[in-house]
Short mmCIF file of C-alpha atoms in Angstrom, two decimals:
data_model
loop_
_atom_site.label_atom_id
_atom_site.label_comp_id
_atom_site.label_asym_id
_atom_site.label_seq_id
_atom_site.Cartn_x
_atom_site.Cartn_y
_atom_site.Cartn_z
CA MET A 1 44.36 -89.38 -160.68
CA ARG A 2 47.10 -89.82 -158.10
CA THR A 3 45.96 -89.54 -154.47
CA ALA A 4 48.09 -89.06 -151.35
CA PHE A 5 46.87 -89.41 -147.78
CA PHE A 6 49.02 -87.83 -145.11
CA THR A 7 49.18 -86.99 -141.43
CA ILE A 8 51.52 -84.93 -139.25
CA CYS A 9 52.99 -85.83 -135.86
CA ALA A 10 56.08 -85.97 -133.65
CA ALA A 11 57.79 -89.25 -132.75
CA ASN A 12 55.69 -89.67 -129.61
CA TYR A 13 52.52 -90.01 -131.75
CA ILE A 14 53.82 -92.57 -134.25
CA ALA A 15 51.65 -95.33 -132.75
CA PHE A 16 48.54 -93.29 -133.59
CA ALA A 17 49.86 -92.69 -137.11
CA ARG A 18 50.42 -96.42 -137.58
CA VAL A 19 46.78 -97.19 -136.75
CA LEU A 20 45.61 -94.43 -139.12
CA MET A 21 47.81 -95.61 -141.98
CA ALA A 22 46.71 -99.23 -141.53
CA GLY A 23 43.07 -98.15 -141.88
CA ILE A 24 43.84 -96.12 -145.02
CA ALA A 25 45.73 -99.08 -146.51
CA ARG A 26 42.73 -101.36 -145.99
CA HIS A 27 40.27 -99.07 -147.76
CA HIS A 28 42.57 -97.23 -150.22
CA PRO A 29 45.34 -99.75 -151.01
CA ASP A 30 46.42 -97.91 -154.17
CA ALA A 31 46.83 -94.49 -152.54
CA ALA A 32 50.20 -93.18 -151.34
CA ARG A 33 50.56 -92.75 -147.59
CA TYR A 34 52.84 -90.21 -145.87
CA VAL A 35 53.70 -89.25 -142.31
CA ILE A 36 55.18 -85.77 -141.91
CA LEU A 37 57.51 -86.18 -138.94
CA VAL A 38 57.93 -82.99 -136.90
CA ASP A 39 60.90 -84.24 -134.96
CA ALA A 40 64.63 -84.82 -135.30
CA HIS A 41 64.20 -87.92 -133.10
CA GLN A 42 63.40 -90.73 -135.54
CA PRO A 43 62.18 -94.07 -134.19
CA ASP A 44 62.73 -97.22 -136.25
CA LEU A 45 60.10 -97.13 -139.00
CA SER A 46 61.76 -99.58 -141.37
CA ASP A 47 58.90 -102.09 -141.08
CA ASP A 48 56.13 -99.53 -141.67
CA ASP A 49 54.39 -99.32 -145.04
CA PHE A 50 54.24 -95.54 -145.31
CA GLU A 51 56.77 -92.95 -146.37
CA VAL A 52 58.20 -90.40 -143.95
CA ILE A 53 58.90 -86.78 -144.87
CA LEU A 54 60.81 -84.77 -142.29
CA ALA A 55 59.47 -81.34 -141.45
CA LYS A 56 62.92 -79.88 -142.03
CA ASP A 57 62.63 -80.97 -145.69
CA LEU A 58 59.41 -79.01 -146.35
CA GLY A 59 61.17 -75.71 -147.05
CA LEU A 60 59.87 -73.95 -143.96
CA PRO A 61 61.16 -70.34 -143.82
CA GLU A 62 63.90 -69.82 -141.17
CA PHE A 63 63.43 -73.36 -139.90
CA ASP A 64 64.81 -72.95 -136.35
CA ASN A 65 62.83 -69.76 -135.75
CA PHE A 66 59.70 -71.34 -137.23
CA CYS A 67 59.91 -74.31 -134.87
CA PHE A 68 60.84 -72.28 -131.79
CA ARG A 69 57.90 -69.95 -132.33
CA TYR A 70 55.33 -72.64 -131.58
CA GLY A 71 54.33 -75.27 -129.06
CA LEU A 72 54.05 -78.82 -130.38
CA MET A 73 50.37 -78.71 -131.38
CA GLU A 74 50.84 -75.30 -132.99
CA LEU A 75 53.92 -76.49 -134.86
CA CYS A 76 52.33 -79.68 -136.18
CA THR A 77 49.39 -77.70 -137.53
CA ALA A 78 51.54 -74.87 -138.90
CA VAL A 79 53.39 -77.18 -141.31
CA LYS A 80 50.16 -78.50 -142.92
CA PRO A 81 50.02 -76.17 -145.95
CA TYR A 82 53.74 -76.66 -146.56
CA ALA A 83 53.16 -80.44 -146.62
CA ILE A 84 50.34 -80.02 -149.15
CA LEU A 85 52.59 -77.93 -151.39
CA GLU A 86 55.33 -80.56 -151.14
CA LEU A 87 52.91 -83.33 -152.18
CA PHE A 88 51.68 -81.21 -155.07
CA LYS A 89 55.32 -80.86 -156.18
CA ARG A 90 55.43 -84.67 -156.22
CA ASN A 91 52.62 -84.57 -158.79
CA PHE A 92 49.77 -85.83 -156.64
CA ASP A 93 46.40 -84.66 -157.91
CA HIS A 94 44.49 -85.19 -154.66
CA CYS A 95 45.79 -84.65 -151.12
CA ILE A 96 43.74 -85.81 -148.14
CA TYR A 97 44.88 -84.89 -144.65
CA LEU A 98 43.73 -86.75 -141.53
CA ASP A 99 44.83 -86.13 -137.94
CA PRO A 100 46.97 -88.92 -136.47
CA ASP A 101 44.30 -89.75 -133.85
CA VAL A 102 41.79 -90.72 -136.57
CA ALA A 103 40.77 -94.30 -137.34
CA VAL A 104 39.42 -95.14 -140.80
CA TYR A 105 36.55 -97.65 -141.01
CA GLY A 106 35.44 -97.18 -144.62
CA ALA A 107 36.47 -95.74 -147.97
CA LEU A 108 36.38 -91.93 -148.21
CA THR A 109 34.31 -92.16 -151.39
CA GLU A 110 32.36 -88.96 -150.78
CA ALA A 111 35.56 -86.97 -150.27
CA LEU A 112 37.05 -88.19 -153.55
CA GLN A 113 33.77 -87.54 -155.35
CA ALA A 114 33.87 -83.95 -154.02
CA LEU A 115 37.24 -83.52 -155.79
CA SER A 116 35.98 -84.77 -159.14
CA GLY A 117 34.77 -82.58 -161.98
CA ASP A 118 34.97 -78.93 -160.92
CA GLY A 119 35.36 -79.81 -157.21
CA GLN A 120 38.44 -78.31 -155.58
CA ALA A 121 38.21 -79.03 -151.86
CA ALA A 122 36.16 -80.70 -149.13
CA LEU A 123 35.68 -79.79 -145.47
CA THR A 124 33.75 -81.33 -142.58
CA PRO A 125 31.90 -79.11 -140.10
CA HIS A 126 32.24 -79.67 -136.38
CA ARG A 127 28.48 -80.09 -136.19
CA LEU A 128 25.56 -80.46 -138.56
CA ASN A 129 22.92 -78.89 -136.34
CA PRO A 130 22.56 -75.93 -133.94
CA GLY A 131 23.71 -76.50 -130.37
CA ILE A 132 20.51 -77.95 -128.96
CA HIS A 133 22.20 -81.09 -127.64
CA PRO A 134 24.06 -81.27 -124.32
CA GLY A 135 27.82 -81.45 -124.14
CA TRP A 136 30.61 -79.44 -125.70
CA PRO A 137 30.80 -77.49 -127.91
CA GLN A 138 27.95 -75.03 -127.94
CA ASP A 139 27.46 -72.46 -130.70
CA ARG A 140 29.63 -69.78 -129.06
CA ASP A 141 32.48 -72.27 -128.71
CA LEU A 142 32.41 -72.99 -132.43
CA LEU A 143 32.62 -69.29 -133.19
CA LYS A 144 35.98 -69.27 -131.39
CA VAL A 145 37.63 -72.31 -132.95
CA CYS A 146 36.14 -72.52 -136.49
CA ALA A 147 33.01 -73.94 -138.06
CA TYR A 148 35.11 -76.71 -139.65
CA ASN A 149 37.37 -79.28 -138.03
CA LEU A 150 40.82 -79.48 -139.61
CA GLY A 151 41.31 -83.10 -138.56
CA PHE A 152 40.24 -83.62 -142.18
CA LEU A 153 40.95 -81.65 -145.34
CA ALA A 154 40.78 -82.80 -148.96
CA VAL A 155 42.12 -80.67 -151.83
CA ARG A 156 42.68 -81.04 -155.57
CA ARG A 157 45.72 -79.59 -157.28
CA THR A 158 44.45 -76.57 -159.20
CA SER A 159 45.91 -73.11 -159.68
CA GLN A 160 43.32 -71.60 -157.33
CA VAL A 161 43.93 -74.19 -154.59
CA VAL A 162 47.71 -73.77 -154.84
CA ALA A 163 47.34 -69.98 -154.50
CA ILE A 164 45.09 -70.33 -151.43
CA VAL A 165 47.39 -72.90 -149.80
CA LYS A 166 50.32 -70.52 -150.31
CA TRP A 167 48.29 -67.72 -148.69
CA TRP A 168 47.50 -70.07 -145.80
CA ALA A 169 51.18 -70.98 -145.41
CA GLU A 170 52.13 -67.30 -145.22
CA ARG A 171 49.60 -66.74 -142.44
CA LEU A 172 50.76 -69.78 -140.48
CA GLU A 173 54.40 -68.75 -140.60
CA ARG A 174 53.72 -66.46 -137.62
CA GLU A 175 50.03 -66.73 -136.75
CA CYS A 176 49.37 -70.40 -135.99
CA LEU A 177 48.67 -69.79 -132.32
CA VAL A 178 46.20 -70.89 -129.67
CA ALA A 179 45.15 -67.30 -128.96
CA LEU A 180 41.38 -67.18 -128.77
CA GLU A 181 41.48 -63.64 -127.40
CA SER A 182 43.13 -62.57 -130.68
CA GLY A 183 40.74 -64.54 -132.88
CA LEU A 184 43.30 -67.27 -133.61
CA PHE A 185 43.14 -71.03 -133.15
CA VAL A 186 46.12 -72.68 -134.85
CA ASP A 187 45.67 -73.47 -138.56
CA GLN A 188 41.97 -74.14 -138.15
CA LYS A 189 40.42 -70.72 -137.58
CA TRP A 190 41.83 -69.45 -140.89
CA ILE A 191 39.75 -72.08 -142.69
CA ASP A 192 36.55 -70.20 -141.89
CA LEU A 193 37.61 -68.11 -144.91
CA TRP A 194 38.32 -71.05 -147.23
CA PRO A 195 34.81 -71.55 -148.73
CA SER A 196 34.69 -67.84 -149.60
CA PHE A 197 38.10 -67.98 -151.30
CA CYS A 198 37.86 -71.35 -153.02
CA ALA A 199 35.08 -72.02 -155.53
CA ASN A 200 33.42 -75.45 -155.51
CA THR A 201 34.39 -76.31 -151.95
CA ALA A 202 32.18 -79.14 -150.68
CA ILE A 203 30.92 -79.16 -147.10
CA LEU A 204 30.52 -82.86 -146.39
CA ARG A 205 27.42 -83.53 -144.29
CA HIS A 206 27.79 -87.31 -144.22
CA PRO A 207 27.26 -88.25 -140.54
CA GLY A 208 29.93 -90.95 -140.76
CA TYR A 209 32.71 -88.42 -141.41
CA ASN A 210 34.80 -86.97 -138.56
CA VAL A 211 32.73 -88.36 -135.70
CA ALA A 212 34.13 -87.07 -132.40
CA TYR A 213 33.21 -85.79 -128.97
CA TRP A 214 32.13 -82.42 -130.40
CA ASN A 215 29.30 -83.98 -132.44
CA LEU A 216 28.52 -87.20 -130.59
CA GLY A 217 25.40 -85.61 -129.14
CA GLU A 218 23.82 -85.56 -132.61
CA ARG A 219 25.19 -88.87 -133.90
CA ARG A 220 24.12 -92.28 -132.68
CA ILE A 221 26.71 -95.07 -133.07
CA GLU A 222 25.39 -98.59 -133.58
CA ALA A 223 27.23 -101.86 -134.15
CA SER A 224 25.56 -103.93 -136.85
CA GLU A 225 26.20 -106.84 -139.19
CA ARG A 226 27.20 -104.26 -141.83
CA GLY A 227 29.74 -102.67 -139.50
CA TYR A 228 29.32 -99.54 -137.43
CA LEU A 229 26.54 -97.14 -138.40
CA VAL A 230 26.15 -93.45 -137.59
CA ASN A 231 22.51 -92.35 -137.68
CA GLY A 232 21.98 -95.29 -140.02
CA ALA A 233 24.84 -94.38 -142.41
CA PRO A 234 28.17 -96.25 -142.57
CA LEU A 235 30.93 -94.98 -140.28
CA VAL A 236 33.79 -93.71 -142.45
CA PHE A 237 36.23 -92.33 -139.88
CA PHE A 238 36.19 -91.61 -136.16
CA HIS A 239 38.31 -88.83 -134.67
CA PHE A 240 39.51 -89.96 -131.23
CA SER A 241 40.57 -86.44 -130.19
CA GLY A 242 41.76 -86.35 -126.59
CA VAL A 243 41.99 -90.11 -126.18
CA MET A 244 44.33 -91.33 -123.43
CA PRO A 245 45.53 -94.88 -124.21
CA GLN A 246 46.61 -95.48 -120.61
CA ARG A 247 43.16 -94.40 -119.36
CA ARG A 248 40.45 -96.56 -120.90
CA ASP A 249 37.91 -94.89 -118.60
CA VAL A 250 38.37 -91.52 -120.38
CA PHE A 251 36.71 -90.86 -123.75
CA SER A 252 38.40 -87.48 -124.32
CA LYS A 253 40.54 -85.41 -121.98
CA TYR A 254 39.13 -82.24 -123.53
CA GLN A 255 35.66 -82.70 -122.03
CA ASP A 256 33.91 -84.64 -119.28
CA PHE A 257 30.31 -84.85 -120.54
CA PHE A 258 30.79 -87.99 -122.61
CA THR A 259 32.37 -91.00 -120.91
CA PRO A 260 32.78 -94.64 -121.93
CA LYS A 261 29.72 -95.37 -119.80
CA ASN A 262 27.30 -93.09 -121.69
CA ILE A 263 28.39 -93.33 -125.34
CA GLY A 264 26.79 -96.67 -126.14
CA ASP A 265 28.43 -98.70 -128.90
CA ALA A 266 30.98 -95.93 -129.44
CA ASN A 267 32.74 -97.42 -126.40
CA LEU A 268 33.35 -100.61 -128.41
CA LEU A 269 35.16 -98.45 -130.96
CA LEU A 270 37.11 -96.67 -128.22
CA GLN A 271 38.34 -99.84 -126.50
CA SER A 272 39.30 -101.50 -129.78
CA TYR A 273 41.13 -98.37 -130.91
CA VAL A 274 43.06 -98.05 -127.66
CA SER A 275 44.19 -101.66 -127.96
CA GLU A 276 45.44 -101.02 -131.52
CA VAL A 277 47.38 -97.94 -130.42
CA LEU A 278 49.01 -99.80 -127.54
CA ASP A 279 49.84 -102.75 -129.79
CA SER A 280 51.55 -100.27 -132.13
CA GLY A 281 54.16 -99.40 -129.49
CA HIS A 282 52.63 -96.35 -127.85
CA ALA A 283 53.93 -97.14 -124.35
CA GLN A 284 57.52 -96.80 -125.59
CA LEU A 285 57.01 -94.10 -128.21
CA GLU A 286 55.08 -91.67 -126.01
CA ARG A 287 58.19 -91.17 -123.86
CA ILE A 288 60.18 -89.68 -126.75
CA PRO A 289 60.34 -85.89 -126.26
CA CYS A 290 60.00 -83.82 -129.41
CA SER A 291 63.43 -82.45 -130.26
CA TYR A 292 61.91 -79.08 -131.18
CA ALA A 293 60.39 -78.78 -127.71
CA LEU A 294 63.80 -78.81 -125.99
CA PHE A 295 66.51 -76.22 -125.57
CA GLU A 296 69.98 -77.12 -126.79
CA SER A 297 70.73 -78.03 -123.16
CA GLY A 298 67.88 -80.57 -123.08
CA VAL A 299 65.67 -78.44 -120.80
CA PRO A 300 62.02 -78.31 -121.95
CA ILE A 301 61.01 -75.02 -123.58
CA PRO A 302 58.26 -73.27 -121.57
CA ALA A 303 55.45 -71.32 -123.21
CA LEU A 304 56.75 -68.01 -121.83
CA ALA A 305 60.06 -68.58 -123.65
CA ARG A 306 58.20 -68.82 -126.95
CA SER A 307 56.16 -65.69 -126.31
CA MET A 308 59.32 -63.82 -125.27
CA PHE A 309 60.99 -64.94 -128.50
CA ARG A 310 58.04 -63.87 -130.65
CA ARG A 311 58.15 -60.36 -129.16
CA ASP A 312 61.70 -59.72 -130.38
CA GLU A 313 62.93 -62.47 -132.69
CA ALA A 314 65.80 -60.38 -134.06
CA ARG A 315 67.39 -60.44 -130.61
CA TYR A 316 67.78 -64.23 -130.60
CA ARG A 317 69.78 -65.51 -133.57
CA ASP A 318 70.05 -69.05 -132.23
CA PRO A 319 66.87 -69.38 -130.13
CA TYR A 320 67.50 -72.92 -128.84
CA ARG A 321 70.63 -71.60 -127.13
CA SER A 322 70.21 -67.83 -126.75
CA VAL A 323 66.69 -67.84 -125.30
CA PHE A 324 67.77 -70.31 -122.62
CA GLN A 325 70.67 -68.03 -121.70
CA ALA A 326 68.37 -65.01 -121.57
CA LEU A 327 66.01 -66.81 -119.17
CA ASP A 328 68.75 -68.27 -116.98
CA GLU A 329 71.02 -65.24 -116.64
CA PRO A 330 70.34 -62.01 -114.67
CA SER A 331 67.69 -59.91 -116.35
CA PRO A 332 69.00 -56.74 -118.03
CA GLU A 333 65.50 -55.26 -117.57
CA VAL A 334 65.97 -55.06 -113.79
CA SER A 335 68.10 -52.49 -112.01
CA PRO A 336 69.94 -52.51 -109.64
CA ASN A 337 69.25 -56.30 -109.37
CA PRO A 338 71.49 -57.06 -106.34
CA GLY A 339 73.63 -60.08 -107.00
CA GLY A 340 71.80 -60.63 -110.29
CA VAL A 341 69.14 -62.56 -108.37
CA VAL A 342 66.27 -61.66 -110.72
CA SER A 343 66.77 -63.87 -113.74
CA GLY A 344 65.24 -63.38 -117.13
CA ALA A 345 62.75 -66.14 -116.33
CA ALA A 346 61.74 -64.56 -113.00
CA PHE A 347 61.30 -61.18 -114.66
CA GLU A 348 59.23 -62.67 -117.48
CA VAL A 349 56.91 -64.34 -114.96
CA TRP A 350 56.62 -61.01 -113.11
CA ARG A 351 55.90 -59.18 -116.37
CA LEU A 352 53.04 -61.53 -117.24
CA ARG A 353 51.29 -61.37 -113.85
CA SER A 354 49.65 -58.26 -112.46
CA ASP A 355 49.45 -59.79 -108.96
CA LEU A 356 53.24 -60.12 -108.86
CA GLN A 357 53.65 -56.56 -110.10
CA GLN A 358 51.56 -55.41 -107.14
CA ALA A 359 53.40 -57.62 -104.67
CA PHE A 360 57.00 -56.92 -105.69
CA ALA A 361 58.19 -53.41 -106.57
CA ILE A 362 60.67 -54.36 -109.28
CA ASP A 363 62.50 -51.02 -109.07
CA THR A 364 63.64 -51.59 -105.48
CA PRO A 365 66.25 -54.02 -104.09
CA GLN A 366 63.69 -55.29 -101.55
CA GLY A 367 61.18 -56.06 -104.28
CA GLN A 368 63.80 -57.73 -106.45
CA LEU A 369 65.03 -59.97 -103.64
CA GLY A 370 61.48 -60.79 -102.63
CA LEU A 371 60.60 -61.76 -106.19
CA ALA A 372 63.71 -63.94 -106.49
CA ARG A 373 62.94 -65.79 -103.23
CA TRP A 374 59.32 -66.30 -104.25
CA PHE A 375 60.45 -67.56 -107.69
CA VAL A 376 62.71 -70.19 -106.12
CA ARG A 377 60.09 -71.36 -103.63
CA HIS A 378 56.90 -71.16 -105.72
CA GLY A 379 57.14 -69.26 -108.97
CA CYS A 380 59.21 -71.68 -111.02
CA ALA A 381 56.88 -74.60 -110.32
CA GLU A 382 53.72 -72.49 -110.67
CA SER A 383 54.89 -71.35 -114.09
CA GLN A 384 55.72 -74.93 -115.12
CA LEU A 385 59.38 -74.12 -115.66
CA ASP A 386 62.15 -76.66 -115.38
CA PRO A 387 63.81 -76.67 -111.90
CA ALA A 388 67.07 -75.64 -113.60
CA PHE A 389 65.75 -72.08 -113.77
CA ALA A 390 65.14 -72.02 -110.02
CA ARG A 391 68.53 -73.54 -109.18
CA SER A 392 70.47 -70.77 -110.90
CA VAL A 393 68.47 -68.11 -109.03
CA ALA A 394 68.93 -69.99 -105.74
CA GLU A 395 72.70 -70.10 -106.26
CA ARG A 396 72.88 -66.34 -106.85
CA LEU A 397 70.68 -65.72 -103.82
CA GLU A 398 72.99 -67.81 -101.67
CA GLN A 399 76.05 -65.97 -102.96
CA PHE A 400 74.38 -62.62 -102.32
CA ASP A 401 73.33 -63.60 -98.80
CA THR A 402 76.85 -64.83 -98.02
CA ALA A 403 78.35 -61.53 -99.20
CA ARG A 404 75.81 -59.53 -97.21
CA ARG A 405 76.44 -61.46 -94.00
CA GLY A 406 80.10 -60.69 -94.47
CA GLY A 407 79.33 -56.97 -94.55
CA GLY A 408 79.97 -56.55 -98.28
CA GLY A 409 77.75 -55.33 -101.06
CA ILE A 410 76.44 -51.84 -101.75
CA PHE A 411 72.89 -52.98 -101.00
CA SER A 412 73.52 -54.40 -97.56
CA ALA A 413 72.40 -51.18 -95.87
CA ARG A 414 69.22 -50.99 -97.92
CA VAL A 415 68.05 -54.61 -97.68
CA PRO A 416 67.04 -56.09 -94.29
CA ALA A 417 69.28 -58.99 -93.23
CA SER A 418 66.20 -60.96 -92.17
CA PRO A 419 62.63 -60.62 -93.42
CA PRO A 420 60.07 -58.93 -91.20
CA ASN A 421 57.44 -61.02 -89.48
CA TRP A 422 55.14 -61.43 -92.46
CA ARG A 423 53.31 -64.33 -90.80
CA ARG A 424 51.96 -61.99 -88.12
CA ALA A 425 51.18 -59.32 -90.70
CA ARG A 426 49.35 -61.83 -92.86
CA ALA A 427 47.21 -62.99 -89.93
CA ALA A 428 46.34 -59.40 -89.10
CA ALA A 429 45.35 -58.75 -92.71
CA ARG A 430 43.12 -61.83 -92.68
CA HIS A 431 41.34 -60.68 -89.51
CA ALA A 432 40.86 -57.21 -90.97
CA LEU A 433 39.29 -58.68 -94.10
CA ALA A 434 36.90 -60.82 -92.06
CA ALA A 435 35.85 -57.80 -90.02
CA TYR A 436 35.27 -55.79 -93.20
CA ARG A 437 33.09 -58.47 -94.76
CA GLY A 438 30.98 -58.69 -91.63
CA SER A 439 30.34 -54.96 -91.25
CA MET A 440 28.11 -52.95 -93.60
CA SER A 441 29.28 -49.70 -92.00
CA LEU A 442 32.93 -50.53 -92.73
CA GLN A 443 32.04 -51.32 -96.32
CA ARG A 444 30.27 -47.98 -96.72
CA LEU A 445 33.25 -46.20 -95.15
CA TRP A 446 35.66 -48.03 -97.50
CA ARG A 447 33.73 -46.89 -100.54
CA ARG A 448 34.22 -43.28 -99.42
CA VAL A 449 38.02 -43.67 -99.37
CA PRO A 450 39.62 -42.11 -102.49
CA ALA A 451 40.33 -44.63 -105.25
CA GLY A 452 44.07 -44.00 -105.09
CA LEU A 453 44.27 -44.89 -101.40
CA ARG A 454 42.18 -48.02 -101.94
CA ALA A 455 44.57 -49.14 -104.68
CA ARG A 456 47.59 -48.57 -102.40
CA ALA A 457 45.94 -50.62 -99.66
CA ARG A 458 45.24 -53.51 -102.04
CA THR A 459 48.85 -53.42 -103.21
CA LEU A 460 50.06 -53.60 -99.63
CA MET A 461 47.85 -56.63 -98.97
CA ALA A 462 49.24 -58.36 -102.05
CA ARG A 463 52.81 -57.68 -100.96
CA ILE A 464 52.10 -59.12 -97.54
CA ALA A 465 50.77 -62.33 -99.07
CA PHE A 466 53.62 -62.86 -101.53
CA ARG A 467 56.42 -61.79 -99.21
CA PHE A 468 55.20 -64.26 -96.63
CA ALA A 469 55.82 -66.96 -99.23
CA ALA A 470 59.16 -65.44 -100.25
CA ALA A 471 60.37 -65.23 -96.67
CA ASP A 472 60.09 -68.99 -96.34
CA ALA A 473 62.08 -69.69 -99.52
CA PRO A 474 64.90 -72.19 -99.03
CA SER A 475 68.43 -71.24 -100.01
CA SER A 476 68.45 -73.90 -102.72
CA ALA A 477 65.90 -74.83 -105.32
CA PRO A 478 64.04 -78.16 -105.35
CA ARG A 479 65.71 -80.80 -107.48
CA ALA A 480 64.10 -82.37 -110.51
#
């Protein structure tokens, strides 16, 4: 039976993949080893003893749209079923996936045994016991992200498995999102359905499989003459999810309950693993930006650009160019938009935030100018957008202000030449709030005010707060 182990990563995670593949080679020297590279940036891998398959060669539907749809973690997980199908096409009987931040310490004998006979697949649960131990995750957390951790998946090539993997691929084409409120968590949440769909799926309960921060509370790591033991059983693989190679004092960035100081002999594993990753070139490789995370111009793609694209994909034929233009240019959704100062990015930020909608009346020139000034001064940075988006707005603001000072522009009579004294208004609002909180009679009186008037008052307070910030906006955006 031909077996293939594989992982998926961008160029910046190649050092992790090297450590994983070295561990697999030690314990499964006859198995094929693949790295699915989700990146057009290809570091020199000529000395590595694994084969690379580029994501663009997996037959992903509408490749550019597929990649633009997702952030990097979403994208790397979305290609997983397509990689399995590709390896099946290469006539492998068994495919075993491991996350790149996994280290292998023993042969995956139990996983291969689960694929023998009538066995078709094997999964590992996040935990083996109810959430009676401290630390993350608790039972409710697991209900959100999946009972099983997809840092490991083993499948055998059968007609039923192929059909289920194709179903999975169809779902992940558009629904491989971190969207807990919608019941989605990348590729993983869909796997809650796998044991129901796929007969003879093994749930591996070996404590030495997929050890990580989410189950460390129930698994004791001990160094022994026989190697590392987990609750007395041999350690097979450890999942260093959230490890930060440049921070040896952090066990996982995704939680703060377990630290190197309170995990016992697991810290020996952590420190040795970090050294291996650094020795594999991580310091240089981690600086390589994923090509699919950048616009054609080289500007990083923000999350709001991806969500905007997903809402109306037909509008953006070349998303790596056209979505950038839509964010950078004046928004067609805003009218009259004096001087085109409200960009697509500024409008998208406004659309996503109810506090901004209260503060800036988008249908008035005053609200549009206030939003633009706030976006330059605060909004771009708060939304984690590249400064390029603020600079273009700042330039249009400066041009508009120059034209207005010269007496031109149809909006000059409707927009004040200088902002009102929002600092004084803000101080007055703060004093009024303090007086309200300290007076029971004022609180009772407020509750008698009609709901509509209360809402208008709250909106006014929000506008005071945001316009104070907008009034102090510089005429040019901060530089990167």
